[in-house]
Every structure is written in structure tokens, then in C-alpha cells.
JSON list of C-alpha atoms in Angstrom, two decimals:
[
{"chain": "U", "resi": 1189, "resn": "MET", "atom": "CA", "xyz": [133.38, 67.01, 124.95]},
{"chain": "U", "resi": 1190, "resn": "SER", "atom": "CA", "xyz": [137.28, 68.28, 124.69]},
{"chain": "U", "resi": 1191, "resn": "ALA", "atom": "CA", "xyz": [139.24, 69.76, 127.35]},
{"chain": "U", "resi": 1192, "resn": "SER", "atom": "CA", "xyz": [142.47, 71.27, 126.83]},
{"chain": "U", "resi": 1193, "resn": "LEU", "atom": "CA", "xyz": [145.52, 72.80, 129.34]},
{"chain": "U", "resi": 1194, "resn": "VAL", "atom": "CA", "xyz": [148.48, 74.68, 128.97]},
{"chain": "U", "resi": 1195, "resn": "GLU", "atom": "CA", "xyz": [151.14, 74.64, 131.41]},
{"chain": "U", "resi": 1196, "resn": "THR", "atom": "CA", "xyz": [154.70, 75.61, 132.01]},
{"chain": "U", "resi": 1197, "resn": "VAL", "atom": "CA", "xyz": [157.23, 76.56, 134.73]},
{"chain": "U", "resi": 1198, "resn": "ASP", "atom": "CA", "xyz": [161.05, 77.89, 134.30]},
{"chain": "U", "resi": 1199, "resn": "VAL", "atom": "CA", "xyz": [163.87, 75.86, 135.26]},
{"chain": "U", "resi": 1200, "resn": "GLN", "atom": "CA", "xyz": [167.34, 76.39, 136.19]},
{"chain": "U", "resi": 1201, "resn": "ALA", "atom": "CA", "xyz": [169.00, 74.16, 134.27]},
{"chain": "U", "resi": 1202, "resn": "PRO", "atom": "CA", "xyz": [170.42, 74.62, 130.75]},
{"chain": "U", "resi": 1203, "resn": "VAL", "atom": "CA", "xyz": [167.82, 73.41, 127.02]},
{"chain": "U", "resi": 1204, "resn": "SER", "atom": "CA", "xyz": [170.60, 70.72, 127.22]},
{"chain": "U", "resi": 1205, "resn": "VAL", "atom": "CA", "xyz": [169.65, 68.93, 130.84]},
{"chain": "U", "resi": 1206, "resn": "THR", "atom": "CA", "xyz": [165.76, 69.29, 129.85]},
{"chain": "U", "resi": 1207, "resn": "TRP", "atom": "CA", "xyz": [165.56, 68.10, 126.34]},
{"chain": "U", "resi": 1208, "resn": "ASP", "atom": "CA", "xyz": [167.80, 64.78, 128.06]},
{"chain": "U", "resi": 1209, "resn": "LEU", "atom": "CA", "xyz": [165.75, 64.14, 130.74]},
{"chain": "U", "resi": 1210, "resn": "TRP", "atom": "CA", "xyz": [161.97, 64.47, 129.14]},
{"chain": "U", "resi": 1211, "resn": "SER", "atom": "CA", "xyz": [163.32, 63.30, 125.75]},
{"chain": "U", "resi": 1212, "resn": "ASP", "atom": "CA", "xyz": [163.87, 59.93, 128.13]},
{"chain": "U", "resi": 1213, "resn": "VAL", "atom": "CA", "xyz": [160.44, 57.89, 128.84]},
{"chain": "U", "resi": 1214, "resn": "THR", "atom": "CA", "xyz": [161.76, 55.74, 131.01]},
{"chain": "U", "resi": 1215, "resn": "ARG", "atom": "CA", "xyz": [161.98, 58.86, 132.95]},
{"chain": "U", "resi": 1216, "resn": "TRP", "atom": "CA", "xyz": [158.21, 59.94, 132.86]},
{"chain": "U", "resi": 1217, "resn": "PRO", "atom": "CA", "xyz": [157.37, 58.18, 136.06]},
{"chain": "U", "resi": 1218, "resn": "ALA", "atom": "CA", "xyz": [159.93, 59.87, 138.25]},
{"chain": "U", "resi": 1219, "resn": "PHE", "atom": "CA", "xyz": [158.09, 63.66, 137.06]},
{"chain": "U", "resi": 1220, "resn": "LEU", "atom": "CA", "xyz": [154.74, 62.87, 136.36]},
{"chain": "U", "resi": 1221, "resn": "SER", "atom": "CA", "xyz": [152.71, 61.06, 139.16]},
{"chain": "U", "resi": 1222, "resn": "HIS", "atom": "CA", "xyz": [149.62, 59.75, 136.66]},
{"chain": "U", "resi": 1223, "resn": "VAL", "atom": "CA", "xyz": [152.19, 57.71, 135.12]},
{"chain": "U", "resi": 1224, "resn": "ARG", "atom": "CA", "xyz": [152.91, 53.78, 135.97]},
{"chain": "U", "resi": 1225, "resn": "LEU", "atom": "CA", "xyz": [155.09, 52.66, 132.99]},
{"chain": "U", "resi": 1226, "resn": "VAL", "atom": "CA", "xyz": [156.27, 53.77, 129.66]},
{"chain": "U", "resi": 1227, "resn": "GLU", "atom": "CA", "xyz": [157.24, 50.78, 126.86]},
{"chain": "U", "resi": 1228, "resn": "PRO", "atom": "CA", "xyz": [159.04, 51.59, 123.69]},
{"chain": "U", "resi": 1229, "resn": "LEU", "atom": "CA", "xyz": [157.86, 49.37, 121.52]},
{"chain": "U", "resi": 1230, "resn": "ASP", "atom": "CA", "xyz": [159.95, 50.71, 119.23]},
{"chain": "U", "resi": 1231, "resn": "GLU", "atom": "CA", "xyz": [161.08, 53.88, 117.36]},
{"chain": "U", "resi": 1232, "resn": "ARG", "atom": "CA", "xyz": [157.92, 56.41, 117.44]},
{"chain": "U", "resi": 1233, "resn": "HIS", "atom": "CA", "xyz": [154.97, 54.50, 119.17]},
{"chain": "U", "resi": 1234, "resn": "PHE", "atom": "CA", "xyz": [155.07, 53.79, 123.00]},
{"chain": "U", "resi": 1235, "resn": "ALA", "atom": "CA", "xyz": [152.45, 52.11, 125.16]},
{"chain": "U", "resi": 1236, "resn": "TRP", "atom": "CA", "xyz": [151.48, 54.20, 128.44]},
{"chain": "U", "resi": 1237, "resn": "GLN", "atom": "CA", "xyz": [150.28, 52.77, 131.26]},
{"chain": "U", "resi": 1238, "resn": "LEU", "atom": "CA", "xyz": [148.13, 55.54, 133.51]},
{"chain": "U", "resi": 1239, "resn": "SER", "atom": "CA", "xyz": [147.24, 55.65, 137.31]},
{"chain": "U", "resi": 1240, "resn": "LEU", "atom": "CA", "xyz": [144.29, 58.23, 137.18]},
{"chain": "U", "resi": 1241, "resn": "PRO", "atom": "CA", "xyz": [141.63, 58.79, 140.30]},
{"chain": "U", "resi": 1242, "resn": "GLY", "atom": "CA", "xyz": [139.56, 56.86, 138.84]},
{"chain": "U", "resi": 1243, "resn": "ALA", "atom": "CA", "xyz": [140.41, 55.07, 136.31]},
{"chain": "U", "resi": 1244, "resn": "ASP", "atom": "CA", "xyz": [143.45, 53.45, 135.32]},
{"chain": "U", "resi": 1245, "resn": "LYS", "atom": "CA", "xyz": [144.07, 53.98, 131.12]},
{"chain": "U", "resi": 1246, "resn": "ASN", "atom": "CA", "xyz": [146.72, 52.01, 128.95]},
{"chain": "U", "resi": 1247, "resn": "PHE", "atom": "CA", "xyz": [146.39, 53.31, 125.50]},
{"chain": "U", "resi": 1248, "resn": "VAL", "atom": "CA", "xyz": [149.52, 53.68, 122.54]},
{"chain": "U", "resi": 1249, "resn": "ALA", "atom": "CA", "xyz": [150.75, 56.74, 121.87]},
{"chain": "U", "resi": 1250, "resn": "GLU", "atom": "CA", "xyz": [153.18, 57.69, 118.25]},
{"chain": "U", "resi": 1251, "resn": "LEU", "atom": "CA", "xyz": [156.09, 61.06, 118.40]},
{"chain": "U", "resi": 1252, "resn": "THR", "atom": "CA", "xyz": [154.32, 62.46, 115.60]},
{"chain": "U", "resi": 1253, "resn": "GLU", "atom": "CA", "xyz": [158.13, 65.07, 115.95]},
{"chain": "U", "resi": 1254, "resn": "VAL", "atom": "CA", "xyz": [160.48, 65.24, 117.51]},
{"chain": "U", "resi": 1255, "resn": "ILE", "atom": "CA", "xyz": [163.02, 68.17, 116.95]},
{"chain": "U", "resi": 1256, "resn": "PRO", "atom": "CA", "xyz": [165.59, 67.99, 119.40]},
{"chain": "U", "resi": 1257, "resn": "GLY", "atom": "CA", "xyz": [166.01, 70.30, 122.01]},
{"chain": "U", "resi": 1258, "resn": "GLU", "atom": "CA", "xyz": [162.58, 71.92, 120.79]},
{"chain": "U", "resi": 1259, "resn": "ARG", "atom": "CA", "xyz": [159.72, 69.91, 120.45]},
{"chain": "U", "resi": 1260, "resn": "ILE", "atom": "CA", "xyz": [157.87, 66.62, 121.36]},
{"chain": "U", "resi": 1261, "resn": "ALA", "atom": "CA", "xyz": [154.99, 65.78, 119.86]},
{"chain": "U", "resi": 1262, "resn": "TRP", "atom": "CA", "xyz": [152.43, 62.78, 120.32]},
{"chain": "U", "resi": 1263, "resn": "HIS", "atom": "CA", "xyz": [148.99, 61.27, 119.13]},
{"chain": "U", "resi": 1264, "resn": "THR", "atom": "CA", "xyz": [147.60, 58.33, 120.60]},
{"chain": "U", "resi": 1265, "resn": "THR", "atom": "CA", "xyz": [147.11, 55.26, 117.71]},
{"chain": "U", "resi": 1266, "resn": "GLN", "atom": "CA", "xyz": [145.29, 53.55, 120.48]},
{"chain": "U", "resi": 1267, "resn": "GLY", "atom": "CA", "xyz": [142.93, 53.40, 123.15]},
{"chain": "U", "resi": 1268, "resn": "VAL", "atom": "CA", "xyz": [142.45, 57.19, 125.06]},
{"chain": "U", "resi": 1269, "resn": "HIS", "atom": "CA", "xyz": [142.06, 60.38, 122.92]},
{"chain": "U", "resi": 1270, "resn": "HIS", "atom": "CA", "xyz": [145.02, 62.18, 123.50]},
{"chain": "U", "resi": 1271, "resn": "ALA", "atom": "CA", "xyz": [147.40, 64.12, 122.03]},
{"chain": "U", "resi": 1272, "resn": "GLY", "atom": "CA", "xyz": [150.36, 67.18, 123.26]},
{"chain": "U", "resi": 1273, "resn": "VAL", "atom": "CA", "xyz": [153.43, 69.02, 122.66]},
{"chain": "U", "resi": 1274, "resn": "VAL", "atom": "CA", "xyz": [156.38, 69.87, 125.59]},
{"chain": "U", "resi": 1275, "resn": "THR", "atom": "CA", "xyz": [158.57, 72.71, 123.70]},
{"chain": "U", "resi": 1276, "resn": "PHE", "atom": "CA", "xyz": [161.60, 73.68, 125.11]},
{"chain": "U", "resi": 1277, "resn": "HIS", "atom": "CA", "xyz": [163.37, 77.18, 125.30]},
{"chain": "U", "resi": 1278, "resn": "ARG", "atom": "CA", "xyz": [166.68, 78.75, 126.28]},
{"chain": "U", "resi": 1279, "resn": "LEU", "atom": "CA", "xyz": [166.35, 81.46, 128.36]},
{"chain": "U", "resi": 1280, "resn": "SER", "atom": "CA", "xyz": [169.67, 81.79, 129.08]},
{"chain": "U", "resi": 1281, "resn": "GLU", "atom": "CA", "xyz": [172.85, 79.64, 129.99]},
{"chain": "U", "resi": 1282, "resn": "ALA", "atom": "CA", "xyz": [171.62, 78.03, 132.81]},
{"chain": "U", "resi": 1283, "resn": "SER", "atom": "CA", "xyz": [168.14, 78.23, 132.35]},
{"chain": "U", "resi": 1284, "resn": "SER", "atom": "CA", "xyz": [164.98, 77.44, 129.91]},
{"chain": "U", "resi": 1285, "resn": "ARG", "atom": "CA", "xyz": [161.66, 77.20, 129.96]},
{"chain": "U", "resi": 1286, "resn": "VAL", "atom": "CA", "xyz": [159.07, 74.19, 129.33]},
{"chain": "U", "resi": 1287, "resn": "THR", "atom": "CA", "xyz": [156.09, 74.45, 128.13]},
{"chain": "U", "resi": 1288, "resn": "LEU", "atom": "CA", "xyz": [153.56, 71.34, 128.12]},
{"chain": "U", "resi": 1289, "resn": "GLN", "atom": "CA", "xyz": [150.30, 71.52, 126.21]},
{"chain": "U", "resi": 1290, "resn": "VAL", "atom": "CA", "xyz": [147.45, 68.09, 126.06]},
{"chain": "U", "resi": 1291, "resn": "GLU", "atom": "CA", "xyz": [144.55, 68.14, 124.13]},
{"chain": "U", "resi": 1292, "resn": "TYR", "atom": "CA", "xyz": [142.53, 64.73, 125.56]},
{"chain": "U", "resi": 1293, "resn": "ASP", "atom": "CA", "xyz": [138.72, 63.30, 125.39]},
{"chain": "U", "resi": 1294, "resn": "PRO", "atom": "CA", "xyz": [137.80, 63.34, 129.10]},
{"chain": "U", "resi": 1295, "resn": "LYS", "atom": "CA", "xyz": [135.53, 59.84, 129.66]},
{"chain": "U", "resi": 1296, "resn": "GLY", "atom": "CA", "xyz": [133.51, 59.44, 132.22]},
{"chain": "U", "resi": 1297, "resn": "PHE", "atom": "CA", "xyz": [132.43, 60.77, 135.53]},
{"chain": "U", "resi": 1298, "resn": "VAL", "atom": "CA", "xyz": [135.78, 61.53, 136.58]},
{"chain": "U", "resi": 1299, "resn": "GLU", "atom": "CA", "xyz": [137.70, 62.58, 133.98]},
{"chain": "U", "resi": 1300, "resn": "ARG", "atom": "CA", "xyz": [135.08, 65.07, 133.21]},
{"chain": "U", "resi": 1301, "resn": "LEU", "atom": "CA", "xyz": [134.90, 66.70, 136.09]},
{"chain": "U", "resi": 1302, "resn": "GLY", "atom": "CA", "xyz": [138.77, 66.90, 136.72]},
{"chain": "U", "resi": 1303, "resn": "ALA", "atom": "CA", "xyz": [138.22, 69.15, 132.73]},
{"chain": "U", "resi": 1304, "resn": "LEU", "atom": "CA", "xyz": [135.78, 70.91, 134.59]},
{"chain": "U", "resi": 1305, "resn": "THR", "atom": "CA", "xyz": [137.24, 71.68, 138.10]},
{"chain": "U", "resi": 1306, "resn": "ASN", "atom": "CA", "xyz": [141.04, 72.16, 136.95]},
{"chain": "U", "resi": 1307, "resn": "LEU", "atom": "CA", "xyz": [142.07, 69.52, 138.14]},
{"chain": "U", "resi": 1308, "resn": "ASP", "atom": "CA", "xyz": [143.84, 68.18, 135.37]},
{"chain": "U", "resi": 1309, "resn": "SER", "atom": "CA", "xyz": [145.88, 71.84, 135.26]},
{"chain": "U", "resi": 1310, "resn": "VAL", "atom": "CA", "xyz": [146.65, 71.45, 138.82]},
{"chain": "U", "resi": 1311, "resn": "LEU", "atom": "CA", "xyz": [148.23, 68.35, 138.05]},
{"chain": "U", "resi": 1312, "resn": "ALA", "atom": "CA", "xyz": [150.10, 68.53, 134.76]},
{"chain": "U", "resi": 1313, "resn": "ASN", "atom": "CA", "xyz": [151.49, 71.94, 137.56]},
{"chain": "U", "resi": 1314, "resn": "TYR", "atom": "CA", "xyz": [152.41, 69.69, 139.93]},
{"chain": "U", "resi": 1315, "resn": "ASP", "atom": "CA", "xyz": [154.02, 67.37, 137.32]},
{"chain": "U", "resi": 1316, "resn": "LEU", "atom": "CA", "xyz": [155.99, 70.04, 136.30]},
{"chain": "U", "resi": 1317, "resn": "GLY", "atom": "CA", "xyz": [157.61, 70.79, 138.98]},
{"chain": "U", "resi": 1318, "resn": "GLU", "atom": "CA", "xyz": [158.71, 67.58, 139.80]},
{"chain": "U", "resi": 1319, "resn": "PHE", "atom": "CA", "xyz": [160.07, 68.10, 136.75]},
{"chain": "U", "resi": 1320, "resn": "GLN", "atom": "CA", "xyz": [162.26, 71.09, 137.42]},
{"chain": "U", "resi": 1321, "resn": "LYS", "atom": "CA", "xyz": [162.68, 69.50, 140.96]},
{"chain": "U", "resi": 1322, "resn": "LEU", "atom": "CA", "xyz": [164.97, 66.63, 139.38]},
{"chain": "U", "resi": 1323, "resn": "ALA", "atom": "CA", "xyz": [166.17, 68.53, 136.34]},
{"chain": "U", "resi": 1324, "resn": "GLU", "atom": "CA", "xyz": [167.85, 71.47, 138.45]},
{"chain": "U", "resi": 1325, "resn": "THR", "atom": "CA", "xyz": [169.00, 68.31, 140.54]},
{"chain": "U", "resi": 1326, "resn": "ALA", "atom": "CA", "xyz": [170.93, 67.04, 137.77]},
{"chain": "U", "resi": 1327, "resn": "ALA", "atom": "CA", "xyz": [171.50, 70.23, 136.73]},
{"chain": "U", "resi": 1328, "resn": "SER", "atom": "CA", "xyz": [173.89, 70.78, 139.61]},
{"chain": "U", "resi": 1329, "resn": "SER", "atom": "CA", "xyz": [174.78, 67.51, 139.41]}
]
């Protein structure tokens, strides 16, 4: 079974601010509630530690595409099957839209239940809300 989600948030911050925040992997635990740690291994590979309901997950992801100010794409190379892309869209001088797309392979009862009940989408939406707060705070500083 494969699952996917697409979530979008509009942010009262320019693309430069949203890009800077998202492209700094060390900041991800501040807005991605299930991410405990992201550790750079080299320029393109990162070790992730996730804490999910019912399971902790560790995996290595590789950046497959980075277009500054526009898009970051990745896929896993070790551990769970997971791939995604986040895109940044200019709405105005002071606002932007961030879209997150993720494809993953849920394993085990809890993960399958999360995919079937859209709990994964709710979690992604919550995380984007946390990202929005951080970006808007950064933009107003």
C-alpha cells in the first residue's frame, strides 16, 4: 500500500524567509512535530530520527533536487520508503505559499490506520501551521 498527501499553507512572509527557514534542516524539529533530529551526513544526505505514534523511525534521505527559492525534493536511500517535495510560491512581496507533497509506504497497523483515516494529512497540516508561525515571526523581526 502506498500513500500520499498534499498540503498547502499561505504565509505572511516573503519567499526568501520561507525558503531560508525550510532549507535549514537543523530547524526542522522546531516545526515538524514528528521529527526529533535531522543530521547532515554530507551536502546531499541527511539522517532522520522520527518519533511517530506507535513507532520510532530512523532513515537516510537524499536531496534529489534543490532550486533555491523554489523547490526542495528528496527520497530515502535507507530505512523507510519516503519521497517528497516542498515548493515555494510568491504571492506578493510580503506573502508566499508553501506546498508539501509526500509519498510514503506505511508499515504496520498504526501507520496504515494513519494513512486510511487521513491522520497523516492532519499531522502535516499541523506542522505547516507551526512552520507558518515561525516564518511569520521571522518576517516581522
